[in-house]
XYZ file of C-alpha atoms in Angstrom:
570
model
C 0.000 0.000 0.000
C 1.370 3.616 -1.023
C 1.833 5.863 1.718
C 0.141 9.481 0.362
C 2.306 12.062 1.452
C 0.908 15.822 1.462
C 2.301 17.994 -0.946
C 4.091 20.360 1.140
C 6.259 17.820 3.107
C 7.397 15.942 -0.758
C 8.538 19.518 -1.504
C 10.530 19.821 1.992
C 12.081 16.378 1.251
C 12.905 17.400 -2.149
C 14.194 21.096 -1.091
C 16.229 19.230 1.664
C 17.509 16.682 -0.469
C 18.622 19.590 -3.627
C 20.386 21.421 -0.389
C 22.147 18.502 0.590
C 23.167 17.615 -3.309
C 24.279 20.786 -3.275
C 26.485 20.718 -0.263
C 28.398 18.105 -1.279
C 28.751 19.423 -4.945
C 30.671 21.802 -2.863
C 32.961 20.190 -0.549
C 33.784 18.063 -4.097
C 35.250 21.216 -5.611
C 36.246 22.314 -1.957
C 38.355 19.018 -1.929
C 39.446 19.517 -5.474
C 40.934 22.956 -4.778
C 42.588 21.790 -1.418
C 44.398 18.820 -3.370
C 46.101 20.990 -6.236
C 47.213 23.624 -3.801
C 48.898 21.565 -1.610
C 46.462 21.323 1.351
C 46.846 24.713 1.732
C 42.570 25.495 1.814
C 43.001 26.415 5.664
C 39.898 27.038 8.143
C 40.004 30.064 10.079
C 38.155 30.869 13.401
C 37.650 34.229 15.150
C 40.984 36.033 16.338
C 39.601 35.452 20.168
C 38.293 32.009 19.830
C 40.777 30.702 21.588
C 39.893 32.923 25.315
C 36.261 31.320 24.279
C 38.000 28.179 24.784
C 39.886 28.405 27.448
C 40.549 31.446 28.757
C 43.148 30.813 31.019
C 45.293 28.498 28.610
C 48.372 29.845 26.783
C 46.927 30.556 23.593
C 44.631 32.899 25.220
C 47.056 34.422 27.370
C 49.364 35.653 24.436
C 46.351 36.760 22.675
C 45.949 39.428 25.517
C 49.415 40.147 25.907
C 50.087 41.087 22.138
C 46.626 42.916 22.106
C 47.748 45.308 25.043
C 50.977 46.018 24.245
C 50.051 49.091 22.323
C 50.957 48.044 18.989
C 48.657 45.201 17.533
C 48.478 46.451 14.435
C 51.348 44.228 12.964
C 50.504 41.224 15.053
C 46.827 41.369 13.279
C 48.207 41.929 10.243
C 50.163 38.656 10.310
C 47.076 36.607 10.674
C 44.531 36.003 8.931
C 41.798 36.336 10.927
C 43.781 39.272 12.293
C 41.607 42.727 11.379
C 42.299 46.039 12.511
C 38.919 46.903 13.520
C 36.361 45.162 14.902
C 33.576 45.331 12.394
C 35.715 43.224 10.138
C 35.394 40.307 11.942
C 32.040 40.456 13.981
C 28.425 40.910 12.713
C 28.175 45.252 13.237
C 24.473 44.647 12.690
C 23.930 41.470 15.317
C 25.837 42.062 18.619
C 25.030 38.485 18.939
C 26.740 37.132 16.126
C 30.596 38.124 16.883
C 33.929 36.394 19.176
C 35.365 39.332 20.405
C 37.266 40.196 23.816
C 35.601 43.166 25.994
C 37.238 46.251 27.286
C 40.341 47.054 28.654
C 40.831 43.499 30.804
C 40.210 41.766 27.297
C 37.711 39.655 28.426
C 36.116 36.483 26.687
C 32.073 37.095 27.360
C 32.075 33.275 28.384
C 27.876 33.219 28.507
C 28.172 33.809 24.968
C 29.064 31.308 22.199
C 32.011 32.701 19.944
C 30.481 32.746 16.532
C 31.745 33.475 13.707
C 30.516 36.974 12.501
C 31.488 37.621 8.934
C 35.001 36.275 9.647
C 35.851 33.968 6.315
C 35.338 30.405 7.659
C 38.229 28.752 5.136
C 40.803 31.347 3.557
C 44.070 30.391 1.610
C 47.144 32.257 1.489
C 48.428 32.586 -1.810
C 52.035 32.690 -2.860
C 51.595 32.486 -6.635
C 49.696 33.382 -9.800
C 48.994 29.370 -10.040
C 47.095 29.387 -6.416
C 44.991 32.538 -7.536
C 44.048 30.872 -10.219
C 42.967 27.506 -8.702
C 40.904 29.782 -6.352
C 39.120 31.441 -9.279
C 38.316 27.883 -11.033
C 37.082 26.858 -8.271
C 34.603 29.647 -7.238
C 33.488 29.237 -11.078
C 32.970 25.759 -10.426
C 31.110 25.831 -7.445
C 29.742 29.352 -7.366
C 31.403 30.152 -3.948
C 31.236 33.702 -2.839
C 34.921 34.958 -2.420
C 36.588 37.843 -0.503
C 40.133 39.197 -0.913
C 41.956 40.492 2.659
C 45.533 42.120 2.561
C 46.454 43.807 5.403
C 42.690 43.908 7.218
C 43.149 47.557 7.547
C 39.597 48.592 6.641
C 36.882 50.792 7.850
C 34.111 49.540 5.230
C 34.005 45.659 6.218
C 35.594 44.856 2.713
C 38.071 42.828 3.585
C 35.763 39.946 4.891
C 32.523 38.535 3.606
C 30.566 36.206 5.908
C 30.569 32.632 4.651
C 33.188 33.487 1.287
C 36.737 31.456 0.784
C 39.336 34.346 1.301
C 42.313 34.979 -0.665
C 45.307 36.083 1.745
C 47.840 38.596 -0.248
C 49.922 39.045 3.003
C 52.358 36.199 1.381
C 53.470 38.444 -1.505
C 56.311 39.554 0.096
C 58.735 40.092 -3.110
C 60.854 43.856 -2.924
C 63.040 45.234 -5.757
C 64.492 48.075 -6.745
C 64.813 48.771 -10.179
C 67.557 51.777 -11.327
C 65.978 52.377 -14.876
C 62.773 50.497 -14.976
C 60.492 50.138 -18.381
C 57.482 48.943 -18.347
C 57.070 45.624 -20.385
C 55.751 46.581 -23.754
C 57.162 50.183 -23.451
C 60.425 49.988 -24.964
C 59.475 52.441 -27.377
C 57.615 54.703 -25.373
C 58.513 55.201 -21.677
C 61.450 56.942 -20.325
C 63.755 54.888 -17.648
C 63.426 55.422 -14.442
C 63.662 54.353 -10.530
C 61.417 52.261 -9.394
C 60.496 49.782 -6.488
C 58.523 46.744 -7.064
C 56.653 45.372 -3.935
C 54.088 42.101 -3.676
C 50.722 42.694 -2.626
C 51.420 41.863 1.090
C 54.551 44.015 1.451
C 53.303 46.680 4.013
C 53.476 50.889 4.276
C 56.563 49.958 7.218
C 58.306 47.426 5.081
C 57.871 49.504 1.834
C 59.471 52.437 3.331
C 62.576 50.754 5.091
C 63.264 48.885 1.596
C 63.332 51.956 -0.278
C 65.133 53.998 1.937
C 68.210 50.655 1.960
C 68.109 51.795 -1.469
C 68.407 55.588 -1.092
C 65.364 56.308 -2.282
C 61.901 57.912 -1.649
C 58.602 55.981 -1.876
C 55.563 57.892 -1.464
C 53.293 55.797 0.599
C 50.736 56.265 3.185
C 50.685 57.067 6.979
C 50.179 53.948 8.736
C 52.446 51.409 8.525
C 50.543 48.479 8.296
C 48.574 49.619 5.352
C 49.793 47.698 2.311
C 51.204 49.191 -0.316
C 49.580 47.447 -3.253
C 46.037 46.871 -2.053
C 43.428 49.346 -0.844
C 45.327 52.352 -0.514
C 46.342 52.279 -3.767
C 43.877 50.959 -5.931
C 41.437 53.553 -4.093
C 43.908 56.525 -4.917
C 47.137 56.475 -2.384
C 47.512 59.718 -0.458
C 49.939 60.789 2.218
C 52.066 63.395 3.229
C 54.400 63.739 -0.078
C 51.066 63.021 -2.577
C 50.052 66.824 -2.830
C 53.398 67.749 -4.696
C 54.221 64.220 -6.062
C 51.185 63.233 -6.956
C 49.141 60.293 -5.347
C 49.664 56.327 -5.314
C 47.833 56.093 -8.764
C 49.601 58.910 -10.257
C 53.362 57.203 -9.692
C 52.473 53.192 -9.965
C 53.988 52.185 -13.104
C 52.976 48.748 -13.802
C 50.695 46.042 -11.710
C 51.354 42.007 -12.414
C 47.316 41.008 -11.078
C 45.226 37.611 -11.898
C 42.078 39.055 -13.404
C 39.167 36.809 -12.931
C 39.017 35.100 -16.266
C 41.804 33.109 -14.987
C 44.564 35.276 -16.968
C 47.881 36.564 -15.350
C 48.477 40.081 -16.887
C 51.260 42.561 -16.755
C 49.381 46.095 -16.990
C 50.457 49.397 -17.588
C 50.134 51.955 -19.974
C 51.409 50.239 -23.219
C 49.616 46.710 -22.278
C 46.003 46.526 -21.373
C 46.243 49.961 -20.866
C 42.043 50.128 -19.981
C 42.406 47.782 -17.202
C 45.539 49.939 -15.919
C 43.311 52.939 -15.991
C 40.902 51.180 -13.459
C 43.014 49.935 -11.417
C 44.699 53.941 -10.515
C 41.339 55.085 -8.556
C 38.992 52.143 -9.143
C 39.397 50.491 -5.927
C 40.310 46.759 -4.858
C 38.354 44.101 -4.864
C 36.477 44.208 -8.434
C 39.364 43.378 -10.854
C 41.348 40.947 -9.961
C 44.077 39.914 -7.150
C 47.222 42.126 -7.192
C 50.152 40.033 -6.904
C 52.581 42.863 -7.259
C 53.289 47.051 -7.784
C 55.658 49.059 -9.614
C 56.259 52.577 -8.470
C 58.163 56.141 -9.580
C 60.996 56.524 -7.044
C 63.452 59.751 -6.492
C 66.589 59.633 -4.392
C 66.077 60.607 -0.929
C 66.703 64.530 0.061
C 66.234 66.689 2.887
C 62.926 68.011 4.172
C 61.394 70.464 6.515
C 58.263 69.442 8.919
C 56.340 72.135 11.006
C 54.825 69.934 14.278
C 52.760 72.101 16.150
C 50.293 71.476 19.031
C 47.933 73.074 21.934
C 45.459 72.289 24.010
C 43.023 75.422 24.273
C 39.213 75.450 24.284
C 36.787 75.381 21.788
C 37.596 79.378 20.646
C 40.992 78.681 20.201
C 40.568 75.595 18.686
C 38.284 77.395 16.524
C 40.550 79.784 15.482
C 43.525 77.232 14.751
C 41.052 75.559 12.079
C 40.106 78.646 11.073
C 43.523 79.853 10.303
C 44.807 76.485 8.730
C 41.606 76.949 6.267
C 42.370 80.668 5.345
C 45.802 79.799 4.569
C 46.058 76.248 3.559
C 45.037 76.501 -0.384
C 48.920 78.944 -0.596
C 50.334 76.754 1.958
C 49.950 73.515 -0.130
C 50.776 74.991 -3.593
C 53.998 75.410 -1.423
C 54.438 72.183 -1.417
C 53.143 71.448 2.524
C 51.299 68.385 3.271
C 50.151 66.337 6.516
C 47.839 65.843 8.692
C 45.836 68.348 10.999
C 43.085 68.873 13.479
C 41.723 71.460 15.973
C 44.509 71.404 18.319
C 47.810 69.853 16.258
C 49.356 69.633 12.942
C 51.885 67.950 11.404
C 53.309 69.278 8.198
C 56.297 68.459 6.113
C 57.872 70.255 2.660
C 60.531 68.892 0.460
C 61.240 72.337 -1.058
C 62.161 74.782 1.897
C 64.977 75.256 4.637
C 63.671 75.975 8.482
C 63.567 79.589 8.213
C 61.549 79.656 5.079
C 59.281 77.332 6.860
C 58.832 79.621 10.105
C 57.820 82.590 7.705
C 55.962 80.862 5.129
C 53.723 79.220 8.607
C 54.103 82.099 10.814
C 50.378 82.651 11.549
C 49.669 79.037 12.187
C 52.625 78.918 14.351
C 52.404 82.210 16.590
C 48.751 81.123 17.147
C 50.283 77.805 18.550
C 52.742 80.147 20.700
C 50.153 82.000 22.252
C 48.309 79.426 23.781
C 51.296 78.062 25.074
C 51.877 74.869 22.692
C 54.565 73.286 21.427
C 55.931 74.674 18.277
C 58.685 72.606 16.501
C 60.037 73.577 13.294
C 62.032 70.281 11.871
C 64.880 69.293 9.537
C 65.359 66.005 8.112
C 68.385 63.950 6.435
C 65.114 62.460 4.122
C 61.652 61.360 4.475
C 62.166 58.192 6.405
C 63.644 59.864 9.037
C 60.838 61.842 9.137
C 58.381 59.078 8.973
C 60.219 57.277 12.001
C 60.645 60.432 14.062
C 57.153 61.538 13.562
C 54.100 59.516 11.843
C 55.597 56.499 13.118
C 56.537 57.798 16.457
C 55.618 61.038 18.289
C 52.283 61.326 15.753
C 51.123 57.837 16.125
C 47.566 57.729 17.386
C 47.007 54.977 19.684
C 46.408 51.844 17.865
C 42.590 50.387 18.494
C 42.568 46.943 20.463
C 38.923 46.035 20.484
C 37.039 49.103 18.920
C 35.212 49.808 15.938
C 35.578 52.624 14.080
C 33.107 53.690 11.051
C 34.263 56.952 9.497
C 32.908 59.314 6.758
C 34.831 61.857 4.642
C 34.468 64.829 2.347
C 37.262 65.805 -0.689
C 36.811 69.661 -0.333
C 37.943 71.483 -3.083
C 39.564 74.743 -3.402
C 36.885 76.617 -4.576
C 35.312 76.596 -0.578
C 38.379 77.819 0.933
C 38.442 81.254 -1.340
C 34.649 81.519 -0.697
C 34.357 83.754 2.650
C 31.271 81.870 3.233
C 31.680 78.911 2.788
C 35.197 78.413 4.105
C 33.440 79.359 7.449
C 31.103 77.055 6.753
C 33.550 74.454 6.522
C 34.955 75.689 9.932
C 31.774 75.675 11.848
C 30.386 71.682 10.338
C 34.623 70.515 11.852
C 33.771 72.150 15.028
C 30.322 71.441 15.437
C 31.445 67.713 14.812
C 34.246 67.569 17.160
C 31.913 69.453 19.983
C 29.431 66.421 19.529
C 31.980 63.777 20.205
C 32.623 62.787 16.513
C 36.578 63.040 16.235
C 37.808 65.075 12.671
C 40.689 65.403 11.318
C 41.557 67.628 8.052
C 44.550 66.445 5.654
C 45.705 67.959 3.172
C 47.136 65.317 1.287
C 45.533 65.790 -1.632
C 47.313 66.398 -5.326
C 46.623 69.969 -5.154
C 50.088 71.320 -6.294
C 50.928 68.048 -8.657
C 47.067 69.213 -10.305
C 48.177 72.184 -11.659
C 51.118 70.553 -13.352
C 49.241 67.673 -14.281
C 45.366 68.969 -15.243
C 44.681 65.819 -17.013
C 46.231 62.962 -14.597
C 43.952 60.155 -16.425
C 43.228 58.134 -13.667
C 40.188 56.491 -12.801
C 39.691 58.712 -9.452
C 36.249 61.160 -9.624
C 37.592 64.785 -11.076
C 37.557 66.511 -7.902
C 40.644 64.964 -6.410
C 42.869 67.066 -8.291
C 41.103 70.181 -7.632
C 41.106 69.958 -3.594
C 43.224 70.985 -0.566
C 42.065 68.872 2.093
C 39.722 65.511 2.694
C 38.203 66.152 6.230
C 37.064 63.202 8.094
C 35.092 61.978 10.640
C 34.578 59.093 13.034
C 32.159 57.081 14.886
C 33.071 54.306 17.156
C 31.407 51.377 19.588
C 32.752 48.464 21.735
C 32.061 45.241 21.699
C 29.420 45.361 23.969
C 27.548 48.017 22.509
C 23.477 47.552 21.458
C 22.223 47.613 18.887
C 20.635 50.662 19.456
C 23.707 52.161 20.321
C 24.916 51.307 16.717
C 22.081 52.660 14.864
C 22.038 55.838 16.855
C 25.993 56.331 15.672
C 25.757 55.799 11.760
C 22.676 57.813 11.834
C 25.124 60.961 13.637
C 27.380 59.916 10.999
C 24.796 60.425 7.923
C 24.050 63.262 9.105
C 27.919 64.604 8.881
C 27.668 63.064 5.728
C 24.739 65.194 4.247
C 26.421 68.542 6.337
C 29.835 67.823 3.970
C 27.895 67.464 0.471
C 25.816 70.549 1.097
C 29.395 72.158 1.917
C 31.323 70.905 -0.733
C 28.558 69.518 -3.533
C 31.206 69.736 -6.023
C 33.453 67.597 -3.575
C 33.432 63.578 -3.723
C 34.128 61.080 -0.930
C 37.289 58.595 -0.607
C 36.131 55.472 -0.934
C 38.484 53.696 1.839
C 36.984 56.121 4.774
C 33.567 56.873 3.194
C 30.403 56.804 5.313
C 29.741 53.350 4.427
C 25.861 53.899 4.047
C 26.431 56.453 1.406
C 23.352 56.004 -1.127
C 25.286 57.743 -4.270
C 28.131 55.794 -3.652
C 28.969 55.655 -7.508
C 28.577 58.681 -8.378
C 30.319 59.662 -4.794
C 33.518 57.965 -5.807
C 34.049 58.078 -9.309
C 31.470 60.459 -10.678
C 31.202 60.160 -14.151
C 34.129 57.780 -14.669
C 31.458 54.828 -12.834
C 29.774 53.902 -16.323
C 33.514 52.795 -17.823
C 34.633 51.417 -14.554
C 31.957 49.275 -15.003
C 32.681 48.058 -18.475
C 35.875 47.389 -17.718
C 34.639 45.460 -14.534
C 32.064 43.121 -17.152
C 35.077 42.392 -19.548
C 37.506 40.759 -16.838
C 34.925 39.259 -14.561
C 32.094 37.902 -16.461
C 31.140 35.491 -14.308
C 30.913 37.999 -11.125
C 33.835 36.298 -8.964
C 34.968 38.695 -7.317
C 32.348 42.091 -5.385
C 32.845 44.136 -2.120
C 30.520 46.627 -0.109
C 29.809 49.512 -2.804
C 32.789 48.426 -5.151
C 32.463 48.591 -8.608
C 30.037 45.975 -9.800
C 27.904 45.785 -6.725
C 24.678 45.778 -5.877
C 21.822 45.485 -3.271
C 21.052 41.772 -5.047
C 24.251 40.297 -3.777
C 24.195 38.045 -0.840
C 26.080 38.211 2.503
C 26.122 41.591 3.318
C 23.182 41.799 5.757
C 25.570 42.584 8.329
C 26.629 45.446 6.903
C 23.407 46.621 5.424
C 21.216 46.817 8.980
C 22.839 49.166 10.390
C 21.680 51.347 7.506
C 19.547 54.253 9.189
């Protein structure tokens, strides 16, 4: 006799038994990838699993130790699961969903379980073109979301995708210097010149000490475990040197990068010269997986940095800003760049002795003087010197242990600091920021001066870059602990920054890497007008859609996995 089975329940056997079919298609091609990389498919578990554990065991022990020492950054950067803010590895929209230690006695929350937030459960570290590509057959294969980390430094939670197989860059490590480098395929049609070649995981720390063995000057970003070939420059590459030199995209010569068709490419100007021109401003994470970076290198020479700083109260502080603004716009085409905020500034010039510098900043500095701050007026043999006397040293903010920090930004171009109005303007939206507990910083570290030299840069970058003195930006943070509620209530402060800035500056953009990341305009935010052959170029290497990140090129509210990103939208 035939059992009659209702409809519903044959169509929840036959759902289960697809699902299952399914999972096993998977850990086939799972198996498959594992076996022709050399077993090197690895699983990965949240940085603090291990207090979750056992708190009082070794593991867990070192954990804290390394965490509290001050400077975490490079021990995170060496692992994996290692990111340097917390919303990369829990869930920022489901306090519940995260393995993460609490305040300052880095404490497991033992009543919770340690789950795995949107920390990648399986990543591999690649070491070649070959293991890229074995990654990329196999997420064409099996349709496997994927995620690319480098160094985890990341405000926007692109460097991890909840349930994706990550590709690890941090294993690039090659470094060479090249005396008269040509890009292949330029023979004919490039000029020889210095150059530095670093792998994808070669960090801002490790870039710098390389080039300065070789006597030369790479200009890189301000925090040293940024990498040099990943986010920072794919998304522009500012820092202190970039207003005069020109930014990260502006000096990269050539980029060796798996695109996802499977193909290893050498691109620069005279070789797939569209894909070169997405890669300077386009951002990481759409094109392919950088394996390496050429870049335009000049012997070292002296420099002059300006590090003032005051306490004050909110008038004075006021006045600072407002005489940093006023005077900034002359001040860079000077050639000064760093970084500033309503009580300190850090400043540095390749083209000027000390006592050019103490006229050229005189108002800036006898403001400083008057409220009793410190007023230091620097020469250096050459920029690494400077970079391990003061970024890396007496300019270091604090590194965060167990914080999470969601920023926004605004590019603000010159045009609003030769506007009366609306420089003050400008003034008042920093203040009233900082007055509400939202930290901002101004740096002008923009290509202002290398603009007007170079008024057609043809990069990928939205227009505005090369018309602006500073990018101002502002932060948000919560601990682990924090509600949900609390959460909300912060990115809705920050969207409302973010709507003060483009009613400032409408003819500004936004950085992509520090960008509120609830931006709706994100496109047209980033790359203005450039978006609509970004994403051509994005079709014609990635077909299949391998490879997306949080409001990268090529994404869209349709893709899955980034619900813990997208609640906390207010």
């Amino acid at each position: 006799m035939m059992i009659q089975l209702p409809i519903t329940l044959w169509a929840a056997l036959l759902l289960s038994w697809l699902a299952g079919l399914a999972w096993c298609q998977s850990q086939h091609f799972l198996n498959q990838l594992n076996a022709s990389i050399d077993g090197r498919v690895m699983k990965a578990l949240p940085l603090a699993a291990p207090c979750y554990s056992n708190p009082d065991g070794a593991e867990c022990t070192s954990l804290r130790e390394r965490l509290a020492s001050g400077y975490p950054g490079t021990f995170r950067t060496n692992k994996y699961q290692g990111f340097q803010l917390i919303q990369g590895e829990g869930c920022a929209s489901d306090p519940s969903n995260q393995c993460l230690l609490n305040g300052t006695a880095l404490a497991a929350d033992t009543d919770t379980p340690c789950e795995q937030g949107i920390v990648s459960p399986r990543y591999v570290e690649v070491t070649s073109a070959r293991d890229v590509q074995k990654v990329f057959d196999y997420a064409r294969q099996s349709r496997a979301t994927l995620s690319i980390k480098n160094s985890g430094h990341d405000y926007i939670m692109r460097s991890s995708r909840r349930g994706s197989l990550a590709i690890w860059t941090r294993g690039l490590q090659q470094r060479r210097y090249t005396p008269a480098f040509v890009p292949q395929g330029c023979s004919n049609r490039a000029t020889p010149a210095q150059a530095v070649t670093f792998g994808a995981g070669v960090s801002m720390d490790e870039a710098f000490s390389f080039a300065h063995d070789n006597g030369v000057v790479f200009s890189g970003g301000s925090v040293g475990t940024i990498g040099a070939s990943g986010g920072w420059l794919l998304n522009g590459g500012h820092g202190v040197l970039s207003g005069s030199l020109g930014l990260g995209v502006d000096r990269v010569l050539q980029f060796t990068i798996v695109t996802p068709d499977g193909k290893l490419r050498v691109v620069n100007r005279c070789t797939d010269s569209d894909l070169f021109w997405a890669l300077r401003g386009g951002g990481g994470g759409s094109f392919g997986v950088i394996l390496d970076s050429t870049h335009l290198v000049e012997s070292e020479q002296p420099l002059t940095a300006v590090v003032l700083g005051f306490q004050g109260v909110a008038s004075t502080q006021k006045r600072f800003v407002s005489i940093l603004a006023e005077n900034m716009p002359k001040w860079a085409l000077a050639g000064w760049g760093g970084p500033s905020g309503p009580t300190y500034t850090a400043l540095v010039n390749p083209y000027v002795n000390t006592s050019q510098a103490e006229k050229q900043l005189k108002p800036a500095i006898d403001h400083v003087k008057s409220q009793n701050g410190s007023a230091l007026i620097l020469s250096f043999a050459n920029f690494f010197d400077f970079y391990t006397q003061v970024i890396n040293n007496t300019s270091t903010a604090p590194e965060t242990i167990n914080t999470a920090v969601i920023t926004t930004n605004r590019i603000i171009p010159e045009r609003v600091f030769l506007n009366e109005t609306s420089r003050e303007e400008m003034v008042d939206a920093i203040m009233e920021a900082q007055d509400a507990g939202l930290p901002t910083a101004f740096l002008t570290t923009m290509p202002f001066l290398y603009g007007r030299s170079h008024p057609q840069p043809d990069t990928s970058l939205h227009p505005a870059w090369y018309k602006s003195v500073w990018t101002v930006g502002t932060t948000a943070s919560w601990s682990p602990n924090s509600m949900i509620e609390e959460r909300l209530a912060l990115t809705k402060r920050l969207g409302e920054v973010t709507s003060k800035w483009k009613q400032i500056a409408p003819d500004g953009c936004s950085y992509a890497n520090e960008a509120d990341p609830w931006l709706g305009d994100w496109s047209a935010q980033f790359w203005g007008e450039n978006y609509a052959r970004l994403l051509r170029i994005k079709k014609k290497y990635d077909r299949d859609g391998l490879l997306s990140c949080w409001h990268c090129v090529g994404w869209d509210e349709s893709l899955p996995d980034y619900e813990c990103i997208s609640g906390l939208a207010a």
